[in-house]
Coordinates of C-alpha atoms and ligand atoms in Angstrom, one line a residue:
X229 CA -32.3 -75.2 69.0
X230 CA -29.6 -72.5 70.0
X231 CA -30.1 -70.2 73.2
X232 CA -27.4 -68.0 71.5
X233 CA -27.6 -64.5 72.2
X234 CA -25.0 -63.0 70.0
X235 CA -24.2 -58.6 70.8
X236 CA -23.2 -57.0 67.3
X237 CA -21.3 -54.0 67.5
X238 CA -22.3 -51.5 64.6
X239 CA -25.7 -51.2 62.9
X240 CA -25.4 -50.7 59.2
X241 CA -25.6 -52.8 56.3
X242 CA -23.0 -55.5 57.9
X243 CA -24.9 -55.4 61.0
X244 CA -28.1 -56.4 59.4
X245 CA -26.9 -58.9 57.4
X246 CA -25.3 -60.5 60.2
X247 CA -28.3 -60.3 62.1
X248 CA -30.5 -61.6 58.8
X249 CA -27.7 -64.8 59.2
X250 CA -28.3 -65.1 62.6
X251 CA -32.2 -65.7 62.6
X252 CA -31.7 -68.2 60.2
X253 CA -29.3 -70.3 62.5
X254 CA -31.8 -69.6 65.5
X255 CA -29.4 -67.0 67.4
X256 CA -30.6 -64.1 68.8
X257 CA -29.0 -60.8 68.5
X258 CA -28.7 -57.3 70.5
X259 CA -27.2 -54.5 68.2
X260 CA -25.0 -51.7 70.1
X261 CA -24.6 -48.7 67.7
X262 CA -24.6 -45.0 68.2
X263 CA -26.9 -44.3 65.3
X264 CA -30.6 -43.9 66.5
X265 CA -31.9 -45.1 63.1
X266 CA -29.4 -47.8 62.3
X267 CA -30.7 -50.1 59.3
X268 CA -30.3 -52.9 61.2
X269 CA -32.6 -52.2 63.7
X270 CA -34.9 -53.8 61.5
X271 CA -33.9 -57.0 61.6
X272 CA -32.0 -57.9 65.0
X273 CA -34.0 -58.7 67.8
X274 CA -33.0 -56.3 70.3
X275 CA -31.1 -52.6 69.9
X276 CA -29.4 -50.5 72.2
X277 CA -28.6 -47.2 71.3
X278 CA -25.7 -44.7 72.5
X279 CA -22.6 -43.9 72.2
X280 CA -19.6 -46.0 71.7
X281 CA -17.8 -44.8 75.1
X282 CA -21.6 -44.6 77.2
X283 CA -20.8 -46.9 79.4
X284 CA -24.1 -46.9 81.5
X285 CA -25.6 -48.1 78.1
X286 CA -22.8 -50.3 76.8
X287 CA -23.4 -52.6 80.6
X288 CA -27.4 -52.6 79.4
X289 CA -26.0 -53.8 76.2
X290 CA -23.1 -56.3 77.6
X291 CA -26.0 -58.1 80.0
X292 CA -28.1 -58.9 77.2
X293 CA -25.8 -61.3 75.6
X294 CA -23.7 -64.2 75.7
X295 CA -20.8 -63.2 73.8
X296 CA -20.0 -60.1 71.5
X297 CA -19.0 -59.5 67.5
X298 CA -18.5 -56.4 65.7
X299 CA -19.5 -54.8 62.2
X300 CA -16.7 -52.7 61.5
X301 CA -12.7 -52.2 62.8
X302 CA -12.7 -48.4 64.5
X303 CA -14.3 -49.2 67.2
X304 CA -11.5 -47.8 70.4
X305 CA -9.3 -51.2 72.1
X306 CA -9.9 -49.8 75.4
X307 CA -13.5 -50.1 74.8
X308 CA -13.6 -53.9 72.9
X309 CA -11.1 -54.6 75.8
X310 CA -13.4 -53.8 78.5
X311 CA -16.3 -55.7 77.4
X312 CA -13.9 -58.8 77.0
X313 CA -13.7 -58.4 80.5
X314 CA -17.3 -59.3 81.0
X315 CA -18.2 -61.4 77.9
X316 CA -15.6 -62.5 75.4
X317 CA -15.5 -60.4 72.2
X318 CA -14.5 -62.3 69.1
X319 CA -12.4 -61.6 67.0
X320 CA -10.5 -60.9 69.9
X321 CA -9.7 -56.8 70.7
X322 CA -6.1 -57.3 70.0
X323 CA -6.8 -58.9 66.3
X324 CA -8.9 -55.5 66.2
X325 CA -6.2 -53.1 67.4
X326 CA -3.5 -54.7 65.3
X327 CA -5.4 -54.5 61.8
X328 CA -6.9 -51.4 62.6
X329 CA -3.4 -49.4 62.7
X330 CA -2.4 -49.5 59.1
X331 CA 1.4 -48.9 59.9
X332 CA 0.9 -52.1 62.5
X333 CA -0.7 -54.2 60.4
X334 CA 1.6 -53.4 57.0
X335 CA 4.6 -54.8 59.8
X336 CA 2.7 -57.5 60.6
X337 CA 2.5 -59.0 57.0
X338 CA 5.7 -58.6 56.1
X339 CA 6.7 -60.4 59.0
X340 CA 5.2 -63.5 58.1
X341 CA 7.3 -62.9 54.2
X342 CA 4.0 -61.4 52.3
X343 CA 4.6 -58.8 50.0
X344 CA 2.5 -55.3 50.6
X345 CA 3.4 -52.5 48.9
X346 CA 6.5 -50.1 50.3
X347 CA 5.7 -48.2 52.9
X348 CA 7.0 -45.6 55.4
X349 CA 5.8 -43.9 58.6
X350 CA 5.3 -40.0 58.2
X351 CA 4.5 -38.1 61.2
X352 CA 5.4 -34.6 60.2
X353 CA 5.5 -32.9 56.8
X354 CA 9.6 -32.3 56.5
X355 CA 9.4 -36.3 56.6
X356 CA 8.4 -36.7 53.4
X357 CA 10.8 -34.5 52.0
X358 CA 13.4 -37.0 51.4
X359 CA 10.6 -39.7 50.5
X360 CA 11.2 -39.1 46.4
X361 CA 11.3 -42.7 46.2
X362 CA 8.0 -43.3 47.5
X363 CA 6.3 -40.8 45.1
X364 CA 4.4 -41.5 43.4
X365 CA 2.2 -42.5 46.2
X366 CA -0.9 -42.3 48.3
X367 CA -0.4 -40.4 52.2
X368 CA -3.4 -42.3 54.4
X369 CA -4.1 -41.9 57.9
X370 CA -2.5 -44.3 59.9
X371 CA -6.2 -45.2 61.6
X372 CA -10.0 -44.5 61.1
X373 CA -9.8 -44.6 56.8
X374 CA -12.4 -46.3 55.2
X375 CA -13.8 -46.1 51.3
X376 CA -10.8 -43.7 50.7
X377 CA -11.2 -41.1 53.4
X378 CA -8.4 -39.5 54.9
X379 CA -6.1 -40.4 51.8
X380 CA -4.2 -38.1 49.5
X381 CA -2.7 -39.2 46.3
X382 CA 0.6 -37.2 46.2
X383 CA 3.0 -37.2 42.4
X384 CA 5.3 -34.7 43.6
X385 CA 6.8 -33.3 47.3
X386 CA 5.5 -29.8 45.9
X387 CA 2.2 -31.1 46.2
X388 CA 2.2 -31.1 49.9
X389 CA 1.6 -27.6 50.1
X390 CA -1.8 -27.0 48.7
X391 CA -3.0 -30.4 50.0
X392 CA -3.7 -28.6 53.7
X393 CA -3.1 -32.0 55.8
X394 CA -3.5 -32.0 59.5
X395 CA -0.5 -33.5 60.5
X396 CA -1.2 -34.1 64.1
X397 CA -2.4 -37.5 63.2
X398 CA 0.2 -40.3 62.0
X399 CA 0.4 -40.9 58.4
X400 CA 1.7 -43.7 55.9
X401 CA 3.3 -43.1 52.6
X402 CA 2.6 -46.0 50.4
X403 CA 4.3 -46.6 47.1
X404 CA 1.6 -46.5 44.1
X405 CA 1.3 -49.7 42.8
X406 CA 0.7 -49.7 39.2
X407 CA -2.6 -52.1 39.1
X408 CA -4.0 -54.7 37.0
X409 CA -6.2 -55.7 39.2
X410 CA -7.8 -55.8 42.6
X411 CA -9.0 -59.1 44.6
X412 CA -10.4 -59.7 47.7
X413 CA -10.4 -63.6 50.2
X414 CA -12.8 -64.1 52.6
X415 CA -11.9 -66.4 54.9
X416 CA -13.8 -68.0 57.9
X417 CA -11.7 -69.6 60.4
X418 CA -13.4 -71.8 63.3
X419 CA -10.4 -72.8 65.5
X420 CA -6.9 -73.9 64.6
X421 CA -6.6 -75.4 60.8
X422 CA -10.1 -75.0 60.6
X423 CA -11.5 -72.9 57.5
X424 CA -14.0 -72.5 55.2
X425 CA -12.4 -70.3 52.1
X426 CA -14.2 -68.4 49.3
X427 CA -12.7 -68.3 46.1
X428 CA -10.7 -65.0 45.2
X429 CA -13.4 -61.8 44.5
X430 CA -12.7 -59.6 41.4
X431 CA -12.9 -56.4 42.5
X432 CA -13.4 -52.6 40.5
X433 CA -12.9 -49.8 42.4
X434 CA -14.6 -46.2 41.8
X435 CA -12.9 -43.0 43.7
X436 CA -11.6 -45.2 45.9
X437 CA -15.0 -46.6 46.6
X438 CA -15.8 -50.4 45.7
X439 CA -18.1 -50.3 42.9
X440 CA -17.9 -54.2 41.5
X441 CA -17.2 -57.5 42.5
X442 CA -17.3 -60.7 40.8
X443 CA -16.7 -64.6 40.5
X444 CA -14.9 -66.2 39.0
X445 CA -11.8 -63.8 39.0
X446 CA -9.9 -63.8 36.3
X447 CA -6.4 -64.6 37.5
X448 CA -4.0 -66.9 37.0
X449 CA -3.3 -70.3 39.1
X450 CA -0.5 -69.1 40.9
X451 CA -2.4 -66.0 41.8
X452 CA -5.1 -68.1 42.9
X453 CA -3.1 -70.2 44.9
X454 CA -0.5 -67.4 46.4
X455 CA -3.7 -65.2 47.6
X456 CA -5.5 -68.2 49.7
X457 CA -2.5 -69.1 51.1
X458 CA -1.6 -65.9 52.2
X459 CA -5.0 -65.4 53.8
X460 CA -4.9 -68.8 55.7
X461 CA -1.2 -67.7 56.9
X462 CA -2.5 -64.5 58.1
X463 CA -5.7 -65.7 59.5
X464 CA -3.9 -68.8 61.2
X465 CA -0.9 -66.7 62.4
X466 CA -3.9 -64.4 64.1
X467 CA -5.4 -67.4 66.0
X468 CA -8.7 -65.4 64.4
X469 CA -12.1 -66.9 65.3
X470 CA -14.7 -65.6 62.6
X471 CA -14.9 -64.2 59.0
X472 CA -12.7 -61.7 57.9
X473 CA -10.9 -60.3 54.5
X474 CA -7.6 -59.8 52.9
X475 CA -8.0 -57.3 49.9
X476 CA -5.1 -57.7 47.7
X477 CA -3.1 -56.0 44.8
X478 CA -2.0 -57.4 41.1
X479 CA 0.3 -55.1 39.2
X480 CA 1.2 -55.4 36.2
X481 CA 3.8 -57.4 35.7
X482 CA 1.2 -60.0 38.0
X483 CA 2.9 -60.0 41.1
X484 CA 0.6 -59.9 44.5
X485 CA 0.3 -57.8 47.2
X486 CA -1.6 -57.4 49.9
X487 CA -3.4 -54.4 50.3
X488 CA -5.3 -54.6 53.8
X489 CA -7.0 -56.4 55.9
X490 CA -10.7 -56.5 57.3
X491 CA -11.2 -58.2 60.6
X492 CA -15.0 -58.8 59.9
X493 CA -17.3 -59.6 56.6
X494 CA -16.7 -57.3 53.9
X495 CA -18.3 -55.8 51.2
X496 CA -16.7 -57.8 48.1
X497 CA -18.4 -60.8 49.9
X498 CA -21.9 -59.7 49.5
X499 CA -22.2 -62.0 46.5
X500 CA -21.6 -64.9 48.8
X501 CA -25.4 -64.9 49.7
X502 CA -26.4 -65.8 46.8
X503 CA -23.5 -67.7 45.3
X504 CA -22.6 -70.1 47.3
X505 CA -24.7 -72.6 50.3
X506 CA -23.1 -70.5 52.9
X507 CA -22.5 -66.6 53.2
X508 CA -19.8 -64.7 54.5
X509 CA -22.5 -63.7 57.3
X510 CA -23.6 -67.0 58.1
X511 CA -20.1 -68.5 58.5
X512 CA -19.1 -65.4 60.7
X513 CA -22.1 -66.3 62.7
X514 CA -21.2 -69.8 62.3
X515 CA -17.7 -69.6 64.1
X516 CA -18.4 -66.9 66.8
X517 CA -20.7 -68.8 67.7
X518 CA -19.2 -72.3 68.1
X519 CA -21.9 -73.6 65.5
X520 CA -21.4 -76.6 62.7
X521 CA -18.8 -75.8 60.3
X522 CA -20.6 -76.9 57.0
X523 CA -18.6 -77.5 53.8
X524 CA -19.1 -74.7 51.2
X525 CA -20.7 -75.1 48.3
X526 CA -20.7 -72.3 44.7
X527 CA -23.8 -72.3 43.2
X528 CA -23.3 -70.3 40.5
X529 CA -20.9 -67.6 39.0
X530 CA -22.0 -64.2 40.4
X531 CA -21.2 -60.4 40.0
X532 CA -22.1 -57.6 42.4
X533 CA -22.8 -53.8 42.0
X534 CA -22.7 -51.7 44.5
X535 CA -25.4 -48.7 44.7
X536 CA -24.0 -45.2 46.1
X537 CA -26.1 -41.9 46.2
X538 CA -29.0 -41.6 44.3
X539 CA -28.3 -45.1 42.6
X540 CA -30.9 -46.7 44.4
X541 CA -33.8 -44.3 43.6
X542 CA -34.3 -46.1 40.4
X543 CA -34.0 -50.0 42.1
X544 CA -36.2 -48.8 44.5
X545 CA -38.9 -47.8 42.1
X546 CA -38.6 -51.2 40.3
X547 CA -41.4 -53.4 40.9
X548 CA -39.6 -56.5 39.1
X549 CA -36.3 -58.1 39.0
X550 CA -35.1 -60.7 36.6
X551 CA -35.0 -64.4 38.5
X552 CA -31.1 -64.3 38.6
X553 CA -30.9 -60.8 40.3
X554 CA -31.4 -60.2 44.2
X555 CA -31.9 -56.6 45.3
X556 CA -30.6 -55.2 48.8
X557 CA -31.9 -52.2 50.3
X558 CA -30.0 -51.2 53.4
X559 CA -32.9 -49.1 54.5
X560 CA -30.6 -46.2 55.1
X561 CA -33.1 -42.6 55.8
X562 CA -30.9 -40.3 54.4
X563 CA -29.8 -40.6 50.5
X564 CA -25.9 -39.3 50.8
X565 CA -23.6 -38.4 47.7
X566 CA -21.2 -41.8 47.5
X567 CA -23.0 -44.0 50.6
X568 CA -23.3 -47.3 50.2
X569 CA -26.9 -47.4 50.3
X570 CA -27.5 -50.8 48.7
X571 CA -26.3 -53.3 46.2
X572 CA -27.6 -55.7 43.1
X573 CA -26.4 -59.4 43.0
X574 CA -26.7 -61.2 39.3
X575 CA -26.0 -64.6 39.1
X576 CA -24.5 -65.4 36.0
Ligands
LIG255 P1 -9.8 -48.2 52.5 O1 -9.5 -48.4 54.0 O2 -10.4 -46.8 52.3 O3 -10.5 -49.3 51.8 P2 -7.5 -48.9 50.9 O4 -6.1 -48.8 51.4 O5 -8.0 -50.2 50.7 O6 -8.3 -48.0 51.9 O7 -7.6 -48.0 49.6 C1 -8.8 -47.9 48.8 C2 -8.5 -48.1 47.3 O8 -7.5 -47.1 46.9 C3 -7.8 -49.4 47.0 O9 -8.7 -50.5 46.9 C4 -7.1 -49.1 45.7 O10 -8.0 -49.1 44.6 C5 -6.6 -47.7 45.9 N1 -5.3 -47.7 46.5 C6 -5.0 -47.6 47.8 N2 -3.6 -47.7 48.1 C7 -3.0 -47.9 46.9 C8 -1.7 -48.1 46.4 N3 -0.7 -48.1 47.3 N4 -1.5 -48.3 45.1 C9 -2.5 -48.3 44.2 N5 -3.8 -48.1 44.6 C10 -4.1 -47.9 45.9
LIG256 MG1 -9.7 -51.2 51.3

């Protein structure tokens, strides 16, 4: 039996699943987030509430457990970097503070010869003036985006004007790629040339939001090839301990990019708990942890909906699913316009 007390970092739906993997394998787990009514207070075994820079409450947290994971990538460095002071925080902060800069990270894969789209650094509004050739093109803030916040489609420079952007934070241009598709790998690495490797994730966006995933993807070979190798390059080259995802790119003419990275267990993955022997969350849990690396296994084809808003009312009033469909509530209180507030897995 494990004496494993793992600290997770975050408390929404990630958090709990994590914390749902973590009971199975026997670990215990203490969940740090600054939401009083986190979802997954339900299901780890301690929570500690406060916030993110309280450091009186982040020690209370830090002495509860052997070693510390995190739920989502905007959490500060200085503040993943202190705890790894005290117990070690995996993936490590600097993993964190690399992926979580998008300008940083875009550098990073092309570095290691993996096509992402064009990019270029804007840090005041004349920049883009002489940016034509990026246009069309989406401006993002260089940190804290998620589900398509803090991005701006932009066709033409004249745009700029009515868009009223705050341009005392960094920004990236990014060239519009013209998209077939949209896949995602996730990837759990144990320790050097040590993986276990999902098969690529079809994915179908909505406003920016991920609305669909699904298995198999249909791609071709070299797609499927190219993308897990490119994952294992990136995940080796980061010397990272734990699950984590590359979302990637297809345009039309089928070449690859990759779009960004996710230094923890992702949302396309959710399928993987019912797909395969082994979820994305238990092989996270798995790694961190220094547990046994078991071979995976698919058990069946699988496609994933994600529920935003008032979605789940209706799921929530059913009182039967079909056999080959698993229901997920995140137990969120409030009911807000494009949350992820739950998702449907069919196995096909
Ligand atoms: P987030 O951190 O919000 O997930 P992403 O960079 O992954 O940000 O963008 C969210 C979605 O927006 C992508 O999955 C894709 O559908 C669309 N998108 C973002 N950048 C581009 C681009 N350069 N070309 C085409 N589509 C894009
Ligand atoms: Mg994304």
């Amino acid at each position: 039996m494990s004496e494993i007390t793992l600290g997770i970092i975050g408390g929404g739906q990630l958090g709990s699943m994590l914390a749902i993997a973590a009971k199975k394998l026997n670990v215990k787990t203490v969940i740090f987030c600054d939401d009083v009514d986190a979802p997954a207070k339900n299901f780890c075994s301690q929570f500690v509430t406060g916030d993110y820079d309280n450091k009186k409450k982040m020690s209370e947290f830090i002495n509860q457990v052997d070693l510390v994971t995190y739920e989502f990538e905007n959490i500060p460095f200085e503040t993943l970097n202190e705890i790894n002071k005290f117990k070690p925080v995996m993936p490590k902060p600097s993993v964190n503070r690399l992926i979580q800069h998008r300008l940083a990270e875009k550098d990073f894969v092309n570095k290691l010869n993996i096509r992402t789209t064009r990019y270029v650094s804007i840090e005041k509004k004349s920049d883009i003036d002489a940016l034509e050739d990026f246009l069309p093109g989406i401006l993002k803030t260089t940190t804290l985006g998620y589900d398509g916040k803090g991005q701006y489609p932009i066709k033409s420079v004249k745009e700029l004007d009515s868009l009223n952007i705050d341009f005392s934070k960094g920004y990236i241009l990014e060239k519009l790629v013209k998209l077939k598709k949209e896949i995602s790998i996730i990837i759990t690495r144990f320790s050097n040339n040590k993986y276990e490797i999902y098969e690529p994730i079809e994915n179908t966006h909505e406003d920016q939001i991920l609305k669909y995933s699904k298995i198999p993807a249909e791609i071709n070979e070299k797609i499927l090839s190219q993308s897990k190798d490119w994952a294992m390059l990136i995940a080796e080259e980061l010397k990272y301990v734990g699950t984590m995802c590359v979302e990637f790119f297809i345009d039309r003419n089928d070449n690859l990019y990759v779009n960004e990275i996710a230094p923890r267990v992702h949302n396309s993955g959710h399928l993987t708990i019912n797909a395969f022997n082994v979820s994305q969350f238990e092989n996270h849990i798995r790694a961190v942890c220094g547990l046994e690396q078991i071979p995976l296994k698919k058990i069946s084809n699988a496609k994933m909906m994600n529920l935003l808003g008032d979605q789940i009312t209706q799921y929530r009033n059913m009182l039967k699913f079909n056999d080959n469909e698993f229901f997920f509530d995140y137990l969120k209180k409030d009911i807000k316009e494009k949350r992820k507030m739950g998702h449907i897995t069919t196995l096909v």
